[in-house]
Amino acid sequence: MPAGSRIALLALSGSARSGSRNRRLLDLAINAAVAIEADVSVLDLRDLELPVYVPGLEASAVPQGVLVIRQILCAHDGLLICSPGYNGSVSVLLKNALEWGSQPTFGTGSLAPFRDKIAAIMSVSEHVESGEIALQHLRTILQRMGVIVMPDALAFADDAIAADAIAADAIRDASVVPRVQRQVRLLIEALRAQQHGTVRTRPLR
C-alpha cells in the first residue's frame, strides 16, 4: 500500500441470511468508511459457493471461488467483518471461507493474502456474551493467519438492531452508530499509519 493512496477495505458478513442484523451492522460500517473517503468492496461469501474445506488439494482441483477470494484479499488493505456467534463460535460460512482463503494457489503462499492486513471485527448475536465469545475465536483465527486485529471488538445483542426493517427503523440502540463510526475511524487511522510505516507488523510464529 503506497503512502498517500486511498484506503481499500473489504467488507464481509458471516451471516448467510439475507437482511440479517449482521449485514445491517456491516452496512453501517461501510457507510462510516465511505464518509471518511475509503474505498469499500463488499464480498458476499454465499456467491463463492465454496464446498466444505478440504486441505491439501492440488492447485487444479481448488474451487474457482478460492481464487476469487484470494485475489480480492490481496487487492485490499483492511477488513471489515461482521459475523454472528453460533453456539459460542464463528459462523460456518465465515470460517469455511477463511479456511479456503488460506489454501495456497499457483505459487502464492497460503497466508500471503492475509498477512499484515488490519481488521475491525463486529457481531450481532442473540446475546452480547455469545457475540463476544465468537469474536474472541475470530480474533485468534485471524491473528494466526497474520492479520492485525483492532483491539476493540464490537458485540451487540439482537435487540439493538432490527431485522427485516426499513433502514430508518433498523437501529434501536442509539449507541450503535457512534460506536461503529469510531471503530471504523480507528481502523482507517491504523491503516494510514501503516502506509507511513508507523504500525509495527508482527511476524507469524
CSV table of N, CA, C and O in Angstrom, one decimal, residues 50-165:
chain,number,residue,atom,x,y,z
A,50,LEU,N,-18.6,-22.1,-2.0
A,50,LEU,CA,-17.5,-23.0,-1.6
A,50,LEU,C,-18.0,-24.2,-0.9
A,50,LEU,O,-18.8,-24.2,0.0
A,51,PRO,N,-17.4,-25.4,-1.3
A,51,PRO,CA,-17.8,-26.6,-0.6
A,51,PRO,C,-17.1,-26.6,0.8
A,51,PRO,O,-16.3,-25.7,1.1
A,52,VAL,N,-17.3,-27.6,1.6
A,52,VAL,CA,-16.6,-27.8,2.9
A,52,VAL,C,-15.2,-27.9,2.6
A,52,VAL,O,-14.7,-28.6,1.7
A,53,TYR,N,-14.4,-27.2,3.4
A,53,TYR,CA,-12.9,-27.1,3.2
A,53,TYR,C,-12.3,-28.5,3.2
A,53,TYR,O,-12.5,-29.3,4.1
A,54,VAL,N,-11.4,-28.7,2.2
A,54,VAL,CA,-10.6,-29.9,2.2
A,54,VAL,C,-9.1,-29.5,2.0
A,54,VAL,O,-8.8,-28.9,0.9
A,55,PRO,N,-8.3,-29.7,3.0
A,55,PRO,CA,-6.9,-29.2,2.8
A,55,PRO,C,-6.1,-30.1,1.9
A,55,PRO,O,-6.4,-31.2,1.6
A,56,GLY,N,-5.0,-29.5,1.4
A,56,GLY,CA,-4.0,-30.2,0.6
A,56,GLY,C,-4.4,-30.5,-0.8
A,56,GLY,O,-3.7,-31.4,-1.4
A,57,LEU,N,-5.3,-29.8,-1.4
A,57,LEU,CA,-5.7,-30.1,-2.8
A,57,LEU,C,-4.6,-29.6,-3.8
A,57,LEU,O,-4.0,-28.6,-3.5
A,58,GLU,N,-4.5,-30.3,-4.9
A,58,GLU,CA,-3.7,-29.8,-6.0
A,58,GLU,C,-4.3,-28.5,-6.5
A,58,GLU,O,-5.6,-28.3,-6.4
A,59,ALA,N,-3.5,-27.6,-7.0
A,59,ALA,CA,-4.0,-26.3,-7.5
A,59,ALA,C,-5.1,-26.4,-8.5
A,59,ALA,O,-6.1,-25.7,-8.5
A,60,SER,N,-5.0,-27.4,-9.3
A,60,SER,CA,-6.0,-27.6,-10.4
A,60,SER,C,-7.4,-28.0,-9.8
A,60,SER,O,-8.4,-27.9,-10.5
A,61,ALA,N,-7.4,-28.6,-8.6
A,61,ALA,CA,-8.6,-29.0,-8.0
A,61,ALA,C,-9.3,-28.0,-7.1
A,61,ALA,O,-10.4,-28.2,-6.5
A,62,VAL,N,-8.6,-26.9,-6.9
A,62,VAL,CA,-9.1,-25.8,-6.0
A,62,VAL,C,-10.4,-25.2,-6.6
A,62,VAL,O,-10.3,-24.8,-7.8
A,63,PRO,N,-11.5,-25.0,-5.9
A,63,PRO,CA,-12.6,-24.4,-6.4
A,63,PRO,C,-12.3,-22.9,-6.9
A,63,PRO,O,-11.5,-22.2,-6.3
A,64,GLN,N,-13.1,-22.5,-8.0
A,64,GLN,CA,-12.8,-21.2,-8.5
A,64,GLN,C,-13.0,-20.1,-7.5
A,64,GLN,O,-12.3,-19.1,-7.5
A,65,GLY,N,-14.0,-20.3,-6.6
A,65,GLY,CA,-14.2,-19.3,-5.6
A,65,GLY,C,-13.0,-19.0,-4.7
A,65,GLY,O,-12.9,-17.9,-4.1
A,66,VAL,N,-12.1,-20.0,-4.6
A,66,VAL,CA,-10.9,-19.8,-3.7
A,66,VAL,C,-10.0,-18.8,-4.4
A,66,VAL,O,-9.4,-17.9,-3.8
A,67,LEU,N,-9.8,-18.9,-5.7
A,67,LEU,CA,-9.0,-17.9,-6.4
A,67,LEU,C,-9.6,-16.5,-6.3
A,67,LEU,O,-8.9,-15.5,-6.2
A,68,VAL,N,-10.9,-16.5,-6.4
A,68,VAL,CA,-11.6,-15.2,-6.3
A,68,VAL,C,-11.3,-14.5,-4.9
A,68,VAL,O,-10.9,-13.3,-4.9
A,69,ILE,N,-11.5,-15.3,-3.8
A,69,ILE,CA,-11.4,-14.6,-2.5
A,69,ILE,C,-9.9,-14.3,-2.3
A,69,ILE,O,-9.6,-13.2,-1.7
A,70,ARG,N,-9.0,-15.1,-2.7
A,70,ARG,CA,-7.6,-14.8,-2.5
A,70,ARG,C,-7.1,-13.5,-3.3
A,70,ARG,O,-6.4,-12.7,-2.8
A,71,GLN,N,-7.6,-13.4,-4.6
A,71,GLN,CA,-7.3,-12.3,-5.4
A,71,GLN,C,-7.9,-11.0,-4.8
A,71,GLN,O,-7.2,-9.9,-4.7
A,72,ILE,N,-9.1,-11.1,-4.3
A,72,ILE,CA,-9.8,-9.9,-3.7
A,72,ILE,C,-9.1,-9.5,-2.4
A,72,ILE,O,-8.8,-8.3,-2.2
A,73,LEU,N,-8.7,-10.5,-1.6
A,73,LEU,CA,-8.0,-10.1,-0.4
A,73,LEU,C,-6.7,-9.4,-0.7
A,73,LEU,O,-6.3,-8.4,0.0
A,74,CYS,N,-6.0,-9.9,-1.7
A,74,CYS,CA,-4.7,-9.3,-2.0
A,74,CYS,C,-4.8,-7.8,-2.5
A,74,CYS,O,-3.9,-7.0,-2.3
A,75,ALA,N,-6.0,-7.5,-3.0
A,75,ALA,CA,-6.2,-6.2,-3.6
A,75,ALA,C,-6.7,-5.2,-2.5
A,75,ALA,O,-6.9,-4.0,-2.9
A,76,HIS,N,-6.9,-5.6,-1.3
A,76,HIS,CA,-7.4,-4.7,-0.2
A,76,HIS,C,-6.4,-4.5,0.9
A,76,HIS,O,-5.6,-5.5,1.2
A,77,ASP,N,-6.5,-3.4,1.6
A,77,ASP,CA,-5.6,-3.1,2.7
A,77,ASP,C,-6.1,-3.6,4.1
A,77,ASP,O,-5.3,-4.1,4.9
A,78,GLY,N,-7.4,-3.5,4.3
A,78,GLY,CA,-8.0,-3.9,5.5
A,78,GLY,C,-9.3,-4.6,5.4
A,78,GLY,O,-9.9,-4.7,4.3
A,79,LEU,N,-9.8,-5.1,6.5
A,79,LEU,CA,-11.1,-5.9,6.5
A,79,LEU,C,-12.1,-5.3,7.5
A,79,LEU,O,-11.7,-4.9,8.6
A,80,LEU,N,-13.3,-5.3,7.1
A,80,LEU,CA,-14.5,-5.1,8.0
A,80,LEU,C,-15.2,-6.4,8.0
A,80,LEU,O,-15.7,-6.8,7.0
A,81,ILE,N,-15.3,-7.0,9.2
A,81,ILE,CA,-16.0,-8.3,9.3
A,81,ILE,C,-17.1,-8.2,10.3
A,81,ILE,O,-16.8,-7.9,11.5
A,82,CYS,N,-18.3,-8.5,10.0
A,82,CYS,CA,-19.4,-8.6,10.9
A,82,CYS,C,-19.9,-10.1,10.8
A,82,CYS,O,-20.2,-10.6,9.8
A,83,SER,N,-20.1,-10.7,12.0
A,83,SER,CA,-20.5,-12.1,12.0
A,83,SER,C,-21.2,-12.5,13.3
A,83,SER,O,-20.8,-12.0,14.4
A,84,PRO,N,-22.3,-13.2,13.2
A,84,PRO,CA,-22.9,-13.7,14.4
A,84,PRO,C,-22.1,-14.8,15.1
A,84,PRO,O,-21.2,-15.3,14.5
A,85,GLY,N,-22.5,-15.0,16.4
A,85,GLY,CA,-21.9,-16.1,17.1
A,85,GLY,C,-22.9,-17.3,17.1
A,85,GLY,O,-24.0,-17.1,17.5
A,86,TYR,N,-22.5,-18.4,16.6
A,86,TYR,CA,-23.3,-19.6,16.6
A,86,TYR,C,-22.8,-20.6,17.6
A,86,TYR,O,-21.6,-21.1,17.4
A,87,ASN,N,-23.5,-21.0,18.6
A,87,ASN,CA,-23.0,-22.0,19.6
A,87,ASN,C,-21.7,-21.6,20.2
A,87,ASN,O,-20.8,-22.5,20.3
A,88,GLY,N,-21.5,-20.3,20.4
A,88,GLY,CA,-20.3,-19.9,21.0
A,88,GLY,C,-19.1,-19.8,20.1
A,88,GLY,O,-17.9,-19.7,20.6
A,89,SER,N,-19.2,-19.8,18.8
A,89,SER,CA,-18.1,-19.6,17.9
A,89,SER,C,-18.5,-18.9,16.6
A,89,SER,O,-19.6,-18.5,16.5
A,90,VAL,N,-17.5,-18.9,15.7
A,90,VAL,CA,-17.7,-18.2,14.4
A,90,VAL,C,-18.7,-19.0,13.5
A,90,VAL,O,-18.7,-20.2,13.6
A,91,SER,N,-19.4,-18.2,12.7
A,91,SER,CA,-20.3,-18.9,11.7
A,91,SER,C,-19.6,-19.8,10.8
A,91,SER,O,-18.4,-19.6,10.4
A,92,VAL,N,-20.2,-20.9,10.4
A,92,VAL,CA,-19.6,-21.8,9.4
A,92,VAL,C,-19.3,-21.2,8.1
A,92,VAL,O,-18.2,-21.4,7.5
A,93,LEU,N,-20.1,-20.3,7.6
A,93,LEU,CA,-19.9,-19.6,6.4
A,93,LEU,C,-18.6,-18.9,6.4
A,93,LEU,O,-17.8,-19.0,5.4
A,94,LEU,N,-18.4,-18.1,7.4
A,94,LEU,CA,-17.1,-17.3,7.5
A,94,LEU,C,-15.9,-18.2,7.7
A,94,LEU,O,-14.9,-18.0,7.1
A,95,LYS,N,-16.0,-19.1,8.7
A,95,LYS,CA,-14.8,-20.0,9.0
A,95,LYS,C,-14.4,-20.8,7.7
A,95,LYS,O,-13.2,-20.9,7.4
A,96,ASN,N,-15.4,-21.3,7.0
A,96,ASN,CA,-15.1,-22.1,5.8
A,96,ASN,C,-14.4,-21.2,4.7
A,96,ASN,O,-13.4,-21.6,4.1
A,97,ALA,N,-14.9,-20.0,4.6
A,97,ALA,CA,-14.2,-19.1,3.6
A,97,ALA,C,-12.8,-18.7,4.0
A,97,ALA,O,-11.9,-18.6,3.2
A,98,LEU,N,-12.6,-18.5,5.3
A,98,LEU,CA,-11.2,-18.2,5.8
A,98,LEU,C,-10.3,-19.4,5.5
A,98,LEU,O,-9.1,-19.2,5.1
A,99,GLU,N,-10.8,-20.6,5.8
A,99,GLU,CA,-10.0,-21.8,5.5
A,99,GLU,C,-9.6,-21.9,4.1
A,99,GLU,O,-8.5,-22.2,3.7
A,100,TRP,N,-10.6,-21.8,3.2
A,100,TRP,CA,-10.3,-21.8,1.8
A,100,TRP,C,-9.4,-20.7,1.4
A,100,TRP,O,-8.5,-20.9,0.5
A,101,GLY,N,-9.6,-19.5,2.0
A,101,GLY,CA,-8.7,-18.4,1.6
A,101,GLY,C,-7.2,-18.6,2.0
A,101,GLY,O,-6.4,-18.0,1.4
A,102,SER,N,-7.0,-19.6,2.9
A,102,SER,CA,-5.6,-19.9,3.2
A,102,SER,C,-5.0,-21.0,2.4
A,102,SER,O,-3.9,-21.5,2.7
A,103,GLN,N,-5.8,-21.5,1.4
A,103,GLN,CA,-5.3,-22.6,0.6
A,103,GLN,C,-4.3,-22.0,-0.5
A,103,GLN,O,-4.7,-21.1,-1.3
A,104,PRO,N,-3.1,-22.5,-0.5
A,104,PRO,CA,-2.1,-21.9,-1.4
A,104,PRO,C,-2.5,-22.2,-2.9
A,104,PRO,O,-3.0,-23.3,-3.2
A,105,THR,N,-2.3,-21.2,-3.7
A,105,THR,CA,-2.7,-21.4,-5.1
A,105,THR,C,-1.6,-20.8,-6.1
A,105,THR,O,-1.1,-19.7,-5.9
A,106,PHE,N,-1.2,-21.6,-7.0
A,106,PHE,CA,-0.3,-21.2,-8.1
A,106,PHE,C,0.8,-20.4,-7.6
A,106,PHE,O,1.1,-19.3,-8.1
A,107,GLY,N,1.6,-21.0,-6.7
A,107,GLY,CA,2.8,-20.3,-6.2
A,107,GLY,C,2.6,-19.3,-5.2
A,107,GLY,O,3.6,-18.7,-4.7
A,108,THR,N,1.4,-18.9,-4.8
A,108,THR,CA,1.2,-17.9,-3.8
A,108,THR,C,1.1,-18.6,-2.4
A,108,THR,O,0.3,-19.5,-2.3
A,109,GLY,N,1.9,-18.1,-1.5
A,109,GLY,CA,1.9,-18.8,-0.2
A,109,GLY,C,0.5,-18.7,0.5
A,109,GLY,O,-0.3,-17.8,0.2
A,110,SER,N,0.3,-19.7,1.4
A,110,SER,CA,-1.1,-19.9,1.9
A,110,SER,C,-1.6,-18.7,2.6
A,110,SER,O,-2.8,-18.3,2.4
A,111,LEU,N,-0.8,-18.0,3.4
A,111,LEU,CA,-1.3,-16.9,4.2
A,111,LEU,C,-0.9,-15.5,3.6
A,111,LEU,O,-1.2,-14.5,4.2
A,112,ALA,N,-0.4,-15.5,2.4
A,112,ALA,CA,0.0,-14.2,1.8
A,112,ALA,C,-1.1,-13.2,1.7
A,112,ALA,O,-0.9,-12.0,1.9
A,113,PRO,N,-2.3,-13.6,1.3
A,113,PRO,CA,-3.4,-12.7,1.2
A,113,PRO,C,-3.8,-12.0,2.5
A,113,PRO,O,-4.5,-11.0,2.5
A,114,PHE,N,-3.5,-12.7,3.6
A,114,PHE,CA,-3.9,-12.2,4.9
A,114,PHE,C,-2.9,-11.4,5.7
A,114,PHE,O,-3.2,-10.5,6.5
A,115,ARG,N,-1.6,-11.7,5.4
A,115,ARG,CA,-0.5,-11.1,6.2
A,115,ARG,C,-0.5,-9.6,6.2
A,115,ARG,O,-0.5,-8.9,5.2
A,116,ASP,N,-0.5,-9.1,7.5
A,116,ASP,CA,-0.4,-7.6,7.7
A,116,ASP,C,-1.6,-6.8,7.3
A,116,ASP,O,-1.6,-5.6,7.3
A,117,LYS,N,-2.7,-7.5,7.0
A,117,LYS,CA,-4.0,-6.8,6.8
A,117,LYS,C,-4.4,-6.4,8.2
A,117,LYS,O,-4.0,-7.0,9.2
A,118,ILE,N,-5.2,-5.3,8.3
A,118,ILE,CA,-5.7,-4.8,9.6
A,118,ILE,C,-7.2,-5.0,9.5
A,118,ILE,O,-7.9,-4.6,8.5
A,119,ALA,N,-7.8,-5.6,10.6
A,119,ALA,CA,-9.3,-5.9,10.6
A,119,ALA,C,-10.0,-5.3,11.8
A,119,ALA,O,-9.4,-5.2,12.9
A,120,ALA,N,-11.2,-4.8,11.5
A,120,ALA,CA,-12.1,-4.5,12.6
A,120,ALA,C,-13.2,-5.5,12.6
A,120,ALA,O,-13.8,-5.9,11.5
A,121,ILE,N,-13.5,-6.1,13.7
A,121,ILE,CA,-14.5,-7.2,13.8
A,121,ILE,C,-15.7,-6.8,14.7
A,121,ILE,O,-15.5,-6.2,15.7
A,122,MET,N,-16.9,-7.2,14.3
A,122,MET,CA,-18.1,-6.8,15.0
A,122,MET,C,-19.1,-8.0,14.9
A,122,MET,O,-18.9,-8.9,14.1
A,123,SER,N,-20.1,-7.9,15.8
A,123,SER,CA,-21.0,-9.0,15.8
A,123,SER,C,-22.4,-8.5,16.4
A,123,SER,O,-22.5,-7.7,17.2
A,124,VAL,N,-23.5,-9.1,15.8
A,124,VAL,CA,-24.8,-9.0,16.4
A,124,VAL,C,-25.2,-10.5,16.6
A,124,VAL,O,-25.3,-11.3,15.7
A,125,SER,N,-25.5,-10.8,17.9
A,125,SER,CA,-25.9,-12.2,18.3
A,125,SER,C,-27.1,-12.1,19.2
A,125,SER,O,-27.4,-11.0,19.7
A,126,GLU,N,-27.7,-13.2,19.5
A,126,GLU,CA,-28.8,-13.2,20.4
A,126,GLU,C,-28.5,-12.6,21.7
A,126,GLU,O,-29.3,-11.9,22.3
A,127,HIS,N,-27.3,-12.9,22.2
A,127,HIS,CA,-26.8,-12.3,23.5
A,127,HIS,C,-25.5,-11.7,23.2
A,127,HIS,O,-24.7,-12.3,22.5
A,128,VAL,N,-25.2,-10.6,23.9
A,128,VAL,CA,-23.9,-10.0,23.7
A,128,VAL,C,-22.7,-10.9,24.1
A,128,VAL,O,-21.7,-11.0,23.4
A,129,GLU,N,-22.9,-11.8,25.1
A,129,GLU,CA,-21.9,-12.7,25.5
A,129,GLU,C,-21.5,-13.7,24.4
A,129,GLU,O,-20.4,-14.0,24.2
A,130,SER,N,-22.5,-14.1,23.7
A,130,SER,CA,-22.3,-15.1,22.6
A,130,SER,C,-21.5,-14.4,21.5
A,130,SER,O,-20.5,-15.0,20.9
A,131,GLY,N,-21.8,-13.2,21.2
A,131,GLY,CA,-21.0,-12.4,20.2
A,131,GLY,C,-19.6,-12.2,20.6
A,131,GLY,O,-18.6,-12.3,19.9
A,132,GLU,N,-19.4,-11.9,21.9
A,132,GLU,CA,-18.1,-11.6,22.4
A,132,GLU,C,-17.2,-12.9,22.4
A,132,GLU,O,-16.0,-12.8,22.0
A,133,ILE,N,-17.8,-14.0,22.7
A,133,ILE,CA,-17.0,-15.3,22.6
A,133,ILE,C,-16.6,-15.6,21.2
A,133,ILE,O,-15.5,-16.0,20.9
A,134,ALA,N,-17.6,-15.4,20.3
A,134,ALA,CA,-17.4,-15.7,18.9
A,134,ALA,C,-16.3,-14.8,18.3
A,134,ALA,O,-15.4,-15.2,17.5
A,135,LEU,N,-16.3,-13.5,18.7
A,135,LEU,CA,-15.3,-12.6,18.3
A,135,LEU,C,-13.9,-12.9,18.8
A,135,LEU,O,-12.9,-12.7,18.2
A,136,GLN,N,-13.8,-13.5,20.0
A,136,GLN,CA,-12.6,-13.9,20.6
A,136,GLN,C,-12.0,-15.0,19.7
A,136,GLN,O,-10.8,-15.1,19.4
A,137,HIS,N,-12.9,-16.0,19.3
A,137,HIS,CA,-12.4,-17.0,18.4
A,137,HIS,C,-12.0,-16.5,17.1
A,137,HIS,O,-10.9,-16.9,16.5
A,138,LEU,N,-12.7,-15.5,16.5
A,138,LEU,CA,-12.4,-14.9,15.2
A,138,LEU,C,-11.0,-14.2,15.3
A,138,LEU,O,-10.2,-14.3,14.4
A,139,ARG,N,-10.8,-13.5,16.4
A,139,ARG,CA,-9.6,-12.8,16.6
A,139,ARG,C,-8.4,-13.8,16.6
A,139,ARG,O,-7.4,-13.5,15.9
A,140,THR,N,-8.5,-14.9,17.3
A,140,THR,CA,-7.5,-15.9,17.3
A,140,THR,C,-7.2,-16.5,16.0
A,140,THR,O,-6.0,-16.6,15.6
A,141,ILE,N,-8.2,-16.8,15.2
A,141,ILE,CA,-8.1,-17.3,13.9
A,141,ILE,C,-7.3,-16.3,13.0
A,141,ILE,O,-6.4,-16.6,12.3
A,142,LEU,N,-7.8,-15.0,13.0
A,142,LEU,CA,-7.2,-14.0,12.1
A,142,LEU,C,-5.8,-13.7,12.5
A,142,LEU,O,-4.9,-13.6,11.6
A,143,GLN,N,-5.5,-13.6,13.7
A,143,GLN,CA,-4.1,-13.4,14.2
A,143,GLN,C,-3.2,-14.5,13.8
A,143,GLN,O,-2.1,-14.3,13.4
A,144,ARG,N,-3.7,-15.7,13.9
A,144,ARG,CA,-2.9,-16.9,13.5
A,144,ARG,C,-2.6,-16.8,12.0
A,144,ARG,O,-1.5,-17.3,11.5
A,145,MET,N,-3.5,-16.2,11.2
A,145,MET,CA,-3.3,-16.1,9.8
A,145,MET,C,-2.4,-14.8,9.4
A,145,MET,O,-2.2,-14.6,8.2
A,146,GLY,N,-2.0,-14.1,10.4
A,146,GLY,CA,-1.2,-12.9,10.1
A,146,GLY,C,-1.9,-11.6,10.0
A,146,GLY,O,-1.3,-10.6,9.7
A,147,VAL,N,-3.2,-11.6,10.4
A,147,VAL,CA,-4.0,-10.3,10.3
A,147,VAL,C,-3.8,-9.6,11.7
A,147,VAL,O,-3.7,-10.2,12.7
A,148,ILE,N,-3.7,-8.3,11.6
A,148,ILE,CA,-3.6,-7.5,12.8
A,148,ILE,C,-5.1,-7.1,13.1
A,148,ILE,O,-5.7,-6.4,12.3
A,149,VAL,N,-5.6,-7.4,14.3
A,149,VAL,CA,-7.0,-7.2,14.6
A,149,VAL,C,-7.0,-6.0,15.6
A,149,VAL,O,-6.3,-6.0,16.6
A,150,MET,N,-7.9,-5.1,15.3
A,150,MET,CA,-8.1,-3.9,16.2
A,150,MET,C,-8.4,-4.3,17.6
A,150,MET,O,-9.1,-5.3,17.8
A,151,PRO,N,-7.9,-3.6,18.6
A,151,PRO,CA,-8.0,-4.1,20.0
A,151,PRO,C,-9.5,-4.2,20.4
A,151,PRO,O,-9.8,-5.2,21.2
A,152,ASP,N,-10.3,-3.3,20.0
A,152,ASP,CA,-11.7,-3.4,20.5
A,152,ASP,C,-12.6,-4.1,19.4
A,152,ASP,O,-12.5,-3.7,18.2
A,153,ALA,N,-13.4,-5.1,19.9
A,153,ALA,CA,-14.3,-5.7,19.0
A,153,ALA,C,-15.7,-5.4,19.5
A,153,ALA,O,-16.0,-5.3,20.7
A,154,LEU,N,-16.6,-5.0,18.6
A,154,LEU,CA,-17.9,-4.6,19.0
A,154,LEU,C,-19.0,-5.7,18.9
A,154,LEU,O,-19.1,-6.4,17.9
A,155,ALA,N,-19.6,-6.0,20.0
A,155,ALA,CA,-20.6,-7.0,20.1
A,155,ALA,C,-21.9,-6.4,20.6
A,155,ALA,O,-22.0,-5.7,21.6
A,156,PHE,N,-23.0,-6.6,19.8
A,156,PHE,CA,-24.3,-6.1,20.1
A,156,PHE,C,-25.3,-7.3,20.2
A,156,PHE,O,-25.2,-8.3,19.6
A,157,ALA,N,-26.3,-7.1,21.1
A,157,ALA,CA,-27.4,-8.1,21.2
A,157,ALA,C,-28.4,-7.8,20.1
A,157,ALA,O,-28.5,-6.7,19.5
A,158,ASP,N,-29.2,-8.8,19.8
A,158,ASP,CA,-30.2,-8.8,18.7
A,158,ASP,C,-31.1,-7.6,18.8
A,158,ASP,O,-31.5,-7.0,17.8
A,159,ASP,N,-31.5,-7.2,20.1
A,159,ASP,CA,-32.5,-6.2,20.2
A,159,ASP,C,-31.9,-4.8,19.9
A,159,ASP,O,-32.6,-3.8,19.9
A,160,ALA,N,-30.6,-4.7,19.6
A,160,ALA,CA,-30.0,-3.4,19.3
A,160,ALA,C,-30.3,-3.0,17.8
A,160,ALA,O,-30.4,-1.8,17.5
A,161,ILE,N,-30.5,-4.0,17.0
A,161,ILE,CA,-30.7,-3.8,15.6
A,161,ILE,C,-31.9,-4.7,15.1
A,161,ILE,O,-31.9,-5.9,15.3
A,162,ALA,N,-32.8,-4.1,14.4
A,162,ALA,CA,-34.0,-4.8,14.0
A,162,ALA,C,-33.6,-5.6,12.7
A,162,ALA,O,-32.9,-5.1,11.8
A,163,ALA,N,-34.2,-6.7,12.5
A,163,ALA,CA,-34.0,-7.5,11.3
A,163,ALA,C,-35.2,-7.2,10.4
A,163,ALA,O,-36.3,-7.0,10.9
A,164,ASP,N,-35.0,-7.2,9.1
A,164,ASP,CA,-36.0,-7.0,8.1
A,164,ASP,C,-36.9,-5.8,8.3
A,164,ASP,O,-38.1,-5.8,8.2
A,165,ALA,N,-36.2,-4.7,8.7
A,165,ALA,CA,-36.9,-3.4,8.9
A,165,ALA,C,-36.3,-2.4,7.9
A,165,ALA,O,-35.2,-2.6,7.3
